[in-house]
Coordinates of C-alpha atoms and ligand atoms in Angstrom, one line a residue:
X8 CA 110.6 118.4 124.0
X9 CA 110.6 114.7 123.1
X10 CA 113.1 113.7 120.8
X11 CA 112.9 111.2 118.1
X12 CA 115.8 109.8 115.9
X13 CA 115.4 108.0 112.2
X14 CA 117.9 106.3 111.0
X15 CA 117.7 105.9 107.6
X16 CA 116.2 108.5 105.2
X17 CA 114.2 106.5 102.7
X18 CA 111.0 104.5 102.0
X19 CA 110.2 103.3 105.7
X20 CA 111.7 106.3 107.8
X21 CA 110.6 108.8 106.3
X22 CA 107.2 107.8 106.5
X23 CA 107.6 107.0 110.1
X24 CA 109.2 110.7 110.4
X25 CA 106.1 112.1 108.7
X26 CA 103.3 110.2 110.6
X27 CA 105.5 110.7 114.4
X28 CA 105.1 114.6 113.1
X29 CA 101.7 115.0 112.2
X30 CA 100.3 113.0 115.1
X31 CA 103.0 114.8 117.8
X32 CA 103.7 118.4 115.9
X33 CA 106.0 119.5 118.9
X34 CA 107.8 116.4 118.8
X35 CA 111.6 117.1 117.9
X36 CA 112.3 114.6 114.5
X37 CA 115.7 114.5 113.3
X38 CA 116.1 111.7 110.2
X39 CA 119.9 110.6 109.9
X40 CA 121.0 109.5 105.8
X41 CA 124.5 108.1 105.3
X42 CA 124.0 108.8 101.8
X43 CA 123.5 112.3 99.9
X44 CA 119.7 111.8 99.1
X45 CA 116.5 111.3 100.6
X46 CA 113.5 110.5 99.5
X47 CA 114.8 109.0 96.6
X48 CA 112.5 106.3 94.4
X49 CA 115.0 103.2 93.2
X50 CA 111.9 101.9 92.1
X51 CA 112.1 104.4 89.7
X52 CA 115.5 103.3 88.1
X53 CA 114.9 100.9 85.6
X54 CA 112.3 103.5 83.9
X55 CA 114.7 106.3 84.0
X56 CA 117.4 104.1 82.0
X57 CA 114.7 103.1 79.8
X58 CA 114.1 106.6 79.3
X59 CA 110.7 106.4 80.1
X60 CA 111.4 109.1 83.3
X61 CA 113.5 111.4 81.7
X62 CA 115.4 113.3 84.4
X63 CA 117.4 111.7 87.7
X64 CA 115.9 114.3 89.6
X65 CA 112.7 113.2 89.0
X66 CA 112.9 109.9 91.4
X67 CA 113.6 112.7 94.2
X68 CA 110.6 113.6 96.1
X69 CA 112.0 115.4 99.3
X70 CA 115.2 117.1 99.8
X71 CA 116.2 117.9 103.3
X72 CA 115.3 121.9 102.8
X73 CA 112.3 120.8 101.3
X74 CA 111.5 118.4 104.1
X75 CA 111.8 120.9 106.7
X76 CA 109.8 123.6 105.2
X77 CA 107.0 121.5 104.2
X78 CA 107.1 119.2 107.2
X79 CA 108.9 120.4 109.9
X80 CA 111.2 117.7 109.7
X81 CA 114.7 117.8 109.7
X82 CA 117.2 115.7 107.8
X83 CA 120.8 115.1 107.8
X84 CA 122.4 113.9 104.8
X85 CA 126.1 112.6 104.6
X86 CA 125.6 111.2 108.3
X87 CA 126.0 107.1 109.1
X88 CA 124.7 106.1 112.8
X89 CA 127.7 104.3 113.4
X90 CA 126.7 103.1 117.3
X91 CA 123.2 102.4 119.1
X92 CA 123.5 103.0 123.0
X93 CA 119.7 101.6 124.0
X94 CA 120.8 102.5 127.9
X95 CA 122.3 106.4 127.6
X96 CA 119.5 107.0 124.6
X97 CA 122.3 108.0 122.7
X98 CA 123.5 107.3 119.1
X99 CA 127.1 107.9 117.5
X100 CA 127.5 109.3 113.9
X101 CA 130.3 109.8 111.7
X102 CA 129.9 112.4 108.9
X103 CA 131.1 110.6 105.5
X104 CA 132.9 113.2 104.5
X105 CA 134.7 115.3 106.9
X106 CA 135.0 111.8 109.2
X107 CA 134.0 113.7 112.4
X108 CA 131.9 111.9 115.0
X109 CA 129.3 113.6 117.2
X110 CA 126.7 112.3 119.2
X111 CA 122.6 112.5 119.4
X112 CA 120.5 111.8 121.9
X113 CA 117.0 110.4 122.0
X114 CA 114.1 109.7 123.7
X115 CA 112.5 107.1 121.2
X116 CA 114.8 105.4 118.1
X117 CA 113.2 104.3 114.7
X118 CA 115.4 101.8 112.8
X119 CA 114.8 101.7 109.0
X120 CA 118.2 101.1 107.9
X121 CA 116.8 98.9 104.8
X122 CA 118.8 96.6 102.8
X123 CA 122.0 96.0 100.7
X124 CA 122.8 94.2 97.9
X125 CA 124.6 90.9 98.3
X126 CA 127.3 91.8 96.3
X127 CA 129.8 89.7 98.4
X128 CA 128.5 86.3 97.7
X129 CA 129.8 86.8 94.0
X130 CA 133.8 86.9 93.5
X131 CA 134.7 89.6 91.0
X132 CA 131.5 91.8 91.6
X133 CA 133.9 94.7 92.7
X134 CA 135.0 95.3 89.6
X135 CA 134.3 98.6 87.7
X136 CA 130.9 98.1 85.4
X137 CA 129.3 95.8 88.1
X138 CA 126.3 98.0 88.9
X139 CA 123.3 97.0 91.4
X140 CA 120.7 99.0 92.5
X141 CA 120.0 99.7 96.2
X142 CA 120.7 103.8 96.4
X143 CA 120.6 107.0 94.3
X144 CA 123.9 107.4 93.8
X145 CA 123.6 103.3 92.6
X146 CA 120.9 105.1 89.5
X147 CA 123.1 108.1 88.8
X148 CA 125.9 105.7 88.6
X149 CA 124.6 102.9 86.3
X150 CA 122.7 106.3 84.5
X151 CA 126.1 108.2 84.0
X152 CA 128.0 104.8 82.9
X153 CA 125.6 103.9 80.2
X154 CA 125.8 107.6 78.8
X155 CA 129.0 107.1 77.5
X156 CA 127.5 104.9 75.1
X157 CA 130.1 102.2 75.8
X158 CA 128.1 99.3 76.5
X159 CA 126.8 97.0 73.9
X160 CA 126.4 93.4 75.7
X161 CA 125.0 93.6 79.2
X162 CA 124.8 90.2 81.3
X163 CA 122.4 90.2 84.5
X164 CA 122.5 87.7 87.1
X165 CA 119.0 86.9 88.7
X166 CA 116.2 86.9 87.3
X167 CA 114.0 88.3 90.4
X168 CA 111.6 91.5 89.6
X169 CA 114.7 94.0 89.5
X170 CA 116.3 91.7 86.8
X171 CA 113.5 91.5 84.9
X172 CA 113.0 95.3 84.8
X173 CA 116.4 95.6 84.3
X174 CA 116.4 93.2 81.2
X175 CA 113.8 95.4 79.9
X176 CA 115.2 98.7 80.5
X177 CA 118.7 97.5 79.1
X178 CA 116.8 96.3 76.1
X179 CA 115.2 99.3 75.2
X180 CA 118.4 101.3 74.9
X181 CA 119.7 98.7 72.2
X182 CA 122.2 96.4 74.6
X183 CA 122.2 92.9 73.8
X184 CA 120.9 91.5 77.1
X185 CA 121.6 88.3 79.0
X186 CA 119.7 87.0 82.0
X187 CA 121.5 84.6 83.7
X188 CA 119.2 82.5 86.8
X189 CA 120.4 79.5 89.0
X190 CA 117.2 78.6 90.0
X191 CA 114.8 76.4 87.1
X192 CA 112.1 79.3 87.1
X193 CA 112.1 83.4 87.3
X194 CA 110.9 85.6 89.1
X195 CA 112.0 84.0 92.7
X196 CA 110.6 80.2 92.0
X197 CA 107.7 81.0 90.4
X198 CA 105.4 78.1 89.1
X199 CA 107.2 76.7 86.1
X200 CA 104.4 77.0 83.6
X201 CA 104.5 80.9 84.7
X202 CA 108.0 81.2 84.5
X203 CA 107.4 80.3 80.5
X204 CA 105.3 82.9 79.8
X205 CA 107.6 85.4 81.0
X206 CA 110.4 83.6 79.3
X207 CA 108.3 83.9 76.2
X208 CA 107.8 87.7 76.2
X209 CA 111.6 88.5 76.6
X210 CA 112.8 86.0 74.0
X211 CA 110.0 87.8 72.3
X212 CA 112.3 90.7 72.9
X213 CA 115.5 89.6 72.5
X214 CA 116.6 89.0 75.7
X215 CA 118.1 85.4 76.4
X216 CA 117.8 83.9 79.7
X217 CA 119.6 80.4 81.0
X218 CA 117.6 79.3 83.5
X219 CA 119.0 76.4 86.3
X220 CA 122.7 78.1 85.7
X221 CA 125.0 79.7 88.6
X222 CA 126.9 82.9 87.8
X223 CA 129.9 81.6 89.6
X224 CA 132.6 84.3 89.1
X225 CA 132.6 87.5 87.4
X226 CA 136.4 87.9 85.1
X227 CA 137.9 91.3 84.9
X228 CA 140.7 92.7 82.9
X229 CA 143.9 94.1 84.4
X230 CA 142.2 97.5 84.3
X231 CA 139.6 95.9 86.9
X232 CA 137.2 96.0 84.5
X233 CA 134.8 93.3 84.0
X234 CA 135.0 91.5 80.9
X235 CA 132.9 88.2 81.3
X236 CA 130.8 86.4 84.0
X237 CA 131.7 82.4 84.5
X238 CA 128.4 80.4 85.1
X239 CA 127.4 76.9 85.1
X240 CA 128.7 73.7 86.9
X241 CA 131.2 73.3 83.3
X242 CA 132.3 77.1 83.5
X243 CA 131.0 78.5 81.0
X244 CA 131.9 81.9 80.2
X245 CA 129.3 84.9 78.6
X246 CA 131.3 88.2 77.5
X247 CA 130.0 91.1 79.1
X248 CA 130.6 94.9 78.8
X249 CA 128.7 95.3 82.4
X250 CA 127.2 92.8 84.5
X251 CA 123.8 93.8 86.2
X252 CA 123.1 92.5 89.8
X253 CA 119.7 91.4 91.3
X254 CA 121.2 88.5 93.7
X255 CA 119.4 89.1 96.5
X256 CA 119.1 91.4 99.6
X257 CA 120.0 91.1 103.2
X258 CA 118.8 93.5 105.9
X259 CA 121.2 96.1 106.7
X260 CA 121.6 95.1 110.6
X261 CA 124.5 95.6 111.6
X262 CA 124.5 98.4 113.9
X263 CA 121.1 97.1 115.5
X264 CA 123.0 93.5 116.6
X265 CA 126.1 95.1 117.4
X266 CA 123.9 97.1 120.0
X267 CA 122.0 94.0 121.4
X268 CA 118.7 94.2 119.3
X269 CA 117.6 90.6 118.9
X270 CA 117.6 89.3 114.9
X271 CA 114.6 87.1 114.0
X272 CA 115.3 83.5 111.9
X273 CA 115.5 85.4 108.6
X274 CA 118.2 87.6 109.6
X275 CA 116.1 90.8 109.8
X276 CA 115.5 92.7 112.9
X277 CA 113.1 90.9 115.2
X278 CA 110.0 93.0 116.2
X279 CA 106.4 92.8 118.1
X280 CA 103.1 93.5 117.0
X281 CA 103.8 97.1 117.0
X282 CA 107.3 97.0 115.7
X283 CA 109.5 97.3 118.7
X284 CA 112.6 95.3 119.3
X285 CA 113.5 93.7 122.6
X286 CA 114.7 97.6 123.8
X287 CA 111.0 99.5 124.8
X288 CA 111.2 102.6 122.9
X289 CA 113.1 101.5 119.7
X290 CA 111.8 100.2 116.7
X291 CA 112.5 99.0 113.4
X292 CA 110.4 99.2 110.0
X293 CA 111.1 99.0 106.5
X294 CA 113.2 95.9 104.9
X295 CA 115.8 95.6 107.7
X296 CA 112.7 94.9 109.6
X297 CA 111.0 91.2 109.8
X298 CA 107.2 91.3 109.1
X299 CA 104.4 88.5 109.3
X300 CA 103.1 86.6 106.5
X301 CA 99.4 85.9 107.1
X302 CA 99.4 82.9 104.7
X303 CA 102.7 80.9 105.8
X304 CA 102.4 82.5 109.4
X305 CA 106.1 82.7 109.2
X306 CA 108.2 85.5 109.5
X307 CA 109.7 87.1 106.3
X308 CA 111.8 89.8 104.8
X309 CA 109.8 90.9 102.3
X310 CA 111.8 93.8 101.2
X311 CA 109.3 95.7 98.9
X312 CA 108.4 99.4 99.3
X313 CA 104.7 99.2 100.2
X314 CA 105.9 96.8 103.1
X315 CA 108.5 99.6 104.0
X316 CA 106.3 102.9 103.9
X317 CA 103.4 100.5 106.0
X318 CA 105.6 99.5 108.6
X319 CA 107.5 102.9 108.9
X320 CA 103.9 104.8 109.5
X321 CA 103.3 102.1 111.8
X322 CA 106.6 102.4 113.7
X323 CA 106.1 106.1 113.1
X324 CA 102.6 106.4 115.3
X325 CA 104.2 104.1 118.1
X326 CA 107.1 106.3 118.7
X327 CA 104.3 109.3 119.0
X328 CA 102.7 107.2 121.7
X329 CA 100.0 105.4 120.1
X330 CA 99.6 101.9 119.8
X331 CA 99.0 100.6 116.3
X332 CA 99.8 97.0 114.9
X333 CA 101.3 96.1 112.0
X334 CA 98.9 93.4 110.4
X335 CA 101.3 91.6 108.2
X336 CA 102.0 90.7 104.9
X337 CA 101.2 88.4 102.0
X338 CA 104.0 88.9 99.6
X339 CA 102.2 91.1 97.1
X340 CA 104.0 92.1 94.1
X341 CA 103.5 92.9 90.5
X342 CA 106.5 94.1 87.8
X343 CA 106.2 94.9 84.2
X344 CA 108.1 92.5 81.6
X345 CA 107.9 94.5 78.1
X346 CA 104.2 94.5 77.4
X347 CA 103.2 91.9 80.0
X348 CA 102.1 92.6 84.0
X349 CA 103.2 89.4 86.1
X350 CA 102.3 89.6 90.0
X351 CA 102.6 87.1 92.5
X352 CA 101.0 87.0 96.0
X353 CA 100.8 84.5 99.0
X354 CA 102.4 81.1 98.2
X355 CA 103.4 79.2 95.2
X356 CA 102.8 75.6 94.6
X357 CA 106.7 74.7 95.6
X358 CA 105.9 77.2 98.5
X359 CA 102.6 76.0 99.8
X360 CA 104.5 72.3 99.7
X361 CA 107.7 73.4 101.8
X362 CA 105.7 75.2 104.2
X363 CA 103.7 71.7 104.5
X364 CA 100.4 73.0 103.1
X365 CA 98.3 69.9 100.9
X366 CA 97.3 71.8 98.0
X367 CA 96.0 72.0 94.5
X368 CA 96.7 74.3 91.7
X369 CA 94.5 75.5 88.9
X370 CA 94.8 77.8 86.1
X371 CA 92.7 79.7 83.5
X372 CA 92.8 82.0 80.7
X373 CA 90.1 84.6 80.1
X374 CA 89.8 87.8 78.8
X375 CA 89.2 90.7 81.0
X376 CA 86.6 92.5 79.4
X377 CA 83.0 91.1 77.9
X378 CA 84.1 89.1 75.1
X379 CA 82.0 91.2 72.2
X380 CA 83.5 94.5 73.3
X381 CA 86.7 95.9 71.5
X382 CA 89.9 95.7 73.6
X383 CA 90.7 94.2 76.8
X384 CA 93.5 91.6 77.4
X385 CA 93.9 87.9 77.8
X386 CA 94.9 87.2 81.5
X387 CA 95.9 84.3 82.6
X388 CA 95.3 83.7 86.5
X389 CA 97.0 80.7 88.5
X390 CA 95.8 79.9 92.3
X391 CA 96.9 77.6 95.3
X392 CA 94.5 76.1 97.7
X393 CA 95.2 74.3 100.6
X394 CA 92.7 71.1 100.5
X395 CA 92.4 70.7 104.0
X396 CA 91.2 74.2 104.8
X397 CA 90.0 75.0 101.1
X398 CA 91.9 78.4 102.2
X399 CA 93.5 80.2 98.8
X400 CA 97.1 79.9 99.7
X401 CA 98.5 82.3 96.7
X402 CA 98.2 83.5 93.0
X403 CA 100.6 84.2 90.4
X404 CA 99.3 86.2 87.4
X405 CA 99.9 87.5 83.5
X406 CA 98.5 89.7 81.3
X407 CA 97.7 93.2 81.0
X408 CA 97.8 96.1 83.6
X409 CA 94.8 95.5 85.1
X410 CA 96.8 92.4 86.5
X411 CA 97.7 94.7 89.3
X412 CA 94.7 95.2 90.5
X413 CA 93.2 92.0 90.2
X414 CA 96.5 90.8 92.4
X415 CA 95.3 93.7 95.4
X416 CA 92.0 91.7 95.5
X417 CA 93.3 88.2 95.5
X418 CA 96.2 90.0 98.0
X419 CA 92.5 91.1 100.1
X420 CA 91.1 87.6 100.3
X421 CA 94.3 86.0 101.4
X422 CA 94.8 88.8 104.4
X423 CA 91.1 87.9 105.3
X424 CA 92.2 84.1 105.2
X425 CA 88.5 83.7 103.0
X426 CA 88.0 79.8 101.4
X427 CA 87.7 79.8 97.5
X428 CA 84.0 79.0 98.2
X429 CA 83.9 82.8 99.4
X430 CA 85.8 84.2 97.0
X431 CA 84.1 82.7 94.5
X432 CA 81.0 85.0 95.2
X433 CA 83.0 87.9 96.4
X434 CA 80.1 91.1 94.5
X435 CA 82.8 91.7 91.6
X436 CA 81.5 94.9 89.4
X437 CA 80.4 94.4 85.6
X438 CA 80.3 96.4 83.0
X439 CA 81.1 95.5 79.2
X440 CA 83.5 97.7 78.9
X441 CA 85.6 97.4 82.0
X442 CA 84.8 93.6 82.9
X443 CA 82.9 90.4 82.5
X444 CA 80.1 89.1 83.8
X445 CA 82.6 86.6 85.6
X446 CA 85.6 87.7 86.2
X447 CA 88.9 86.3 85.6
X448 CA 89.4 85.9 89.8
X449 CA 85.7 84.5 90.0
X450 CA 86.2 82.3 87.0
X451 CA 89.9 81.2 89.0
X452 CA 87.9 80.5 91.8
X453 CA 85.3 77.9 90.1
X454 CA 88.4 76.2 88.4
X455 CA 90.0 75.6 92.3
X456 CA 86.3 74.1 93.4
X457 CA 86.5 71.8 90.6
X458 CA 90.0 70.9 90.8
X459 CA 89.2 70.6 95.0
X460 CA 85.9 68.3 93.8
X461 CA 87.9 65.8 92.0
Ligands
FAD514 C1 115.3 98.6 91.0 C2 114.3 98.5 92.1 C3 113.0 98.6 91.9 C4 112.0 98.4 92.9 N1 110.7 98.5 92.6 C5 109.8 98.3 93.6 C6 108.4 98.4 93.3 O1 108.0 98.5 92.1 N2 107.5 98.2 94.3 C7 107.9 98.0 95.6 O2 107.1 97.9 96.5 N3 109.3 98.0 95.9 C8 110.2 98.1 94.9 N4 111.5 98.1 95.2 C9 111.9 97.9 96.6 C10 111.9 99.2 97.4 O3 112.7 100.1 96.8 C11 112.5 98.9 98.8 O4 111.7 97.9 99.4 C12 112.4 100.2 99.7 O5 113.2 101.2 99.2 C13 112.8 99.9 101.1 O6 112.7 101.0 101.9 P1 113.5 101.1 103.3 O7 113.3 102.5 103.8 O8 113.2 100.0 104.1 O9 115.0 100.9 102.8 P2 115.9 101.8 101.9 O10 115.2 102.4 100.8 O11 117.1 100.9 101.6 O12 116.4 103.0 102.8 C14 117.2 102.8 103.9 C15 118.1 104.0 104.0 O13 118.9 103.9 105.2 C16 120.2 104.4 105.0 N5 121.1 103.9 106.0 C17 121.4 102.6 106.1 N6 122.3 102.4 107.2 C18 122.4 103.7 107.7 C19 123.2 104.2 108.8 N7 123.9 103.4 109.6 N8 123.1 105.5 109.1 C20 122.4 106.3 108.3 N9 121.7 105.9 107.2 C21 121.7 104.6 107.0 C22 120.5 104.0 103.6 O14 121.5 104.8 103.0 C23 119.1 104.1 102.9 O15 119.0 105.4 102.3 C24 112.5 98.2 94.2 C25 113.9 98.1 94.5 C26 114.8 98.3 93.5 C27 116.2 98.2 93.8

């Protein structure tokens, strides 16, 4: 029977386990986890501190009894991959606990080992109520340490999405919350006059941020606990009970270069069209993976959980002998600050300029639902067009939930590469109730042919 080997039981190899399954049911899938869990939602953290989830075990969707039963699958928790041999078609482990070593063999590899936090880059960040998020045990962790009630002042450093929902989460149990960002905007270098509005709604809040200022050290008592985090080119120091980290991810790669498979420029693993490496047979998916962005044409980490569960079906119906491509990406993401939606798709202005685009910007306001009806939600909706092409480069957007959705059709015209002319008479629905007669992404669309006229 044909054997195929996961490594990694989360987001992007578990769907690749699932899909190799139901396409090839006598294929023999085995998924390796170096942690206890899998199946586990971390996007589903900053809602169970919040309390909006109330139980741990409800971010866990299978376990590996569960996973074999309903699936067929089988899972091994507890169990690293320690060493990749492409050649034999065989892969060393070493059992966490016990330290014994064994080894599997394999006909075809997936490689969806993910990401970890860049804890390193920080001096200090070992120290005992320094939390990040990247694994369950990370939530039951930060969930068990803020139980105790001890915390009062929290400082997080970066302001990307899992900062923000962080802030918010913190918040909403009662802890005084700093954000501290060293780049001039939030939310990864969004547009300035984005970044305010968002700055707006948590200072509406309570939650400071310092935006521009470096978290250069984190101070911890003799007992290693952390007591303060140093930022700013003059030192200045912010008194923390815990720090919070969202600095950044890198792809967990390690084992794949050790083994020969070839990195890409962003550090990820490289891949083809149907996410193989430079070994036939083994793949990679998920955020340790590169992918394509359709608007930059570049490749990017873009180390979100839709991108992982795409990719790992993807790699998932490979390894089962089709042939299926991964289209790309276009950076699509949306996260909820208090009672605003903020999303973000393709390229920013600062963006669109690096990656040598000539573009304009413009921005409305409108309401997303006929003006007389009760309800509805101002939404404010910010595009990029490249003036050559008069291609939509990006969008950044705020305002109510319904932001999400509006972003998954801006996210379908960037995919389809359409001009702003086309978008601007894309067959939007209307109905009092549910929208205008223009909608918000119509009416964004006339204001980028006028700002392209002038
Ligand atoms: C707080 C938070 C909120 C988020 N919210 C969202 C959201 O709203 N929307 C969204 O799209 N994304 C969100 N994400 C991102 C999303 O969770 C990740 O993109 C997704 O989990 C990536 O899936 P993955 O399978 O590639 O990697 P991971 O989920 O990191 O899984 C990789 C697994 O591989 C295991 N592993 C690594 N090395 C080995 C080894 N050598 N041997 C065995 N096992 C190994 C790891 O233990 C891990 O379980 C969020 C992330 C965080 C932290």
């Amino acid at each position: 029977m044909e054997k195929l080997l996961v490594i990694g039981g989360n987001g992007a190899g578990l769907a690749a386990a699932a899909r190799a399954k139901r396409i090839r049911p006598h294929m023999d899938v085995l998924v390796i986890e170096q942690s206890r869990y899998i199946s586990y939602s971390i996007c589903g953290a900053p809602y169970l501190i919040s309390g909006m989830v109330p139980r741990v075990e409800d971010l866990v969707g299978f376990s590996p009894e569960s996973l074999w039963r309903e699936r067929g699958i089988q899972a091994i928790v507890g169990v690293r991959a320690i060493e990749i041999m492409p050649s034999m078609r065989r892969v060393t482990t070493l059992d966490t606990r016990t330290q014994a070593r064994a080894t599997l063999g394999f006909d075809k590899l997936i490689i969806a080992t993910g990401y970890a936090s860049n804890r390193s880059s920080i001096p200090g960040a070992s120290a005992k109520n320094v939390f990040s998020l990247a694994q369950h045990e990370d939530t039951i962790r930060l969930q068990s340490a803020l139980a105790s009630g001890a915390y009062r002042q929290a400082v997080i450093i970066g302001a990307g999405y899992v900062g923000l929902e962080m802030a918010e989460a913190l918040a909403t149990r009662g802890l005084s919350v700093l954000v501290i960002e060293k780049e001039p905007t939030l939310l990864g270098g969004i547009d300035a006059d984005i970044s305010e509005l968002i700055e707006a709604e948590l200072g509406k809040h309570g939650v400071q941020v310092l935006k521009g200022a470096a978290a250069r050290a984190i101070q911890a008592g003799k007992d290693g606990v952390a007591e303060a985090v140093v930022y700013g080119p003059t030192d200045t120091v912010a008194k923390a009970d815990m720090v919070m980290l969202d600095i950044g991810v890198r792809p967990n790669v390690e084992l794949a270069a050790a083994c020969g498979v070839t990195l890409g420029r962003t550090g990820g693993i490289a891949v083809n069209d149907h996410l193989e490496t430079n070994y036939a047979g083994i793949y990679a998916a998920g955020n340790c993976a590169e992918a394509k962005h359709l608007v930059s044409g570049k490749a990017v980490i873009d180390a979100l959980g839709t991108v992982a569960a795409k990719q790992g079906r993807v790699a998932g119906e490979n390894a089962a002998g089709w042939k299926t491509r991964f289209a790309g990406v276009v950076g699509t993401c949306v996260v909820k600050v208090f009672d605003l939606a903020v999303a973000r798709v393709g390229l920013t202005s600062r963006e669109a300029q690096s990656h040598g685009f000539k573009s304009i910007a413009a921005k409305i306001t409108d309401k997303t639902i006929s003006h007389y009806y009760p309800g509805g939600a101002p939404i404010t909706i910010k595009i990029v067009v490249d003036t050559d092409s008069r291609r939509l480069l990006g969008a950044q957007m705020v305002g109510g939930s319904d932001v999400a959705k509006r972003t998954d059709v801006i996210a379908t015209i960037l995919t389809n590469h359409m001009r702003i002319d086309e978008a601007a008479q894309l067959d939007l629905s209307y109905t009092p109730p549910f929208a205008p007669l223009w909608d918000p992404i119509l009416v964004a669309m006339h204001a980028g042919l006028r700002a392209l006229e002038k």
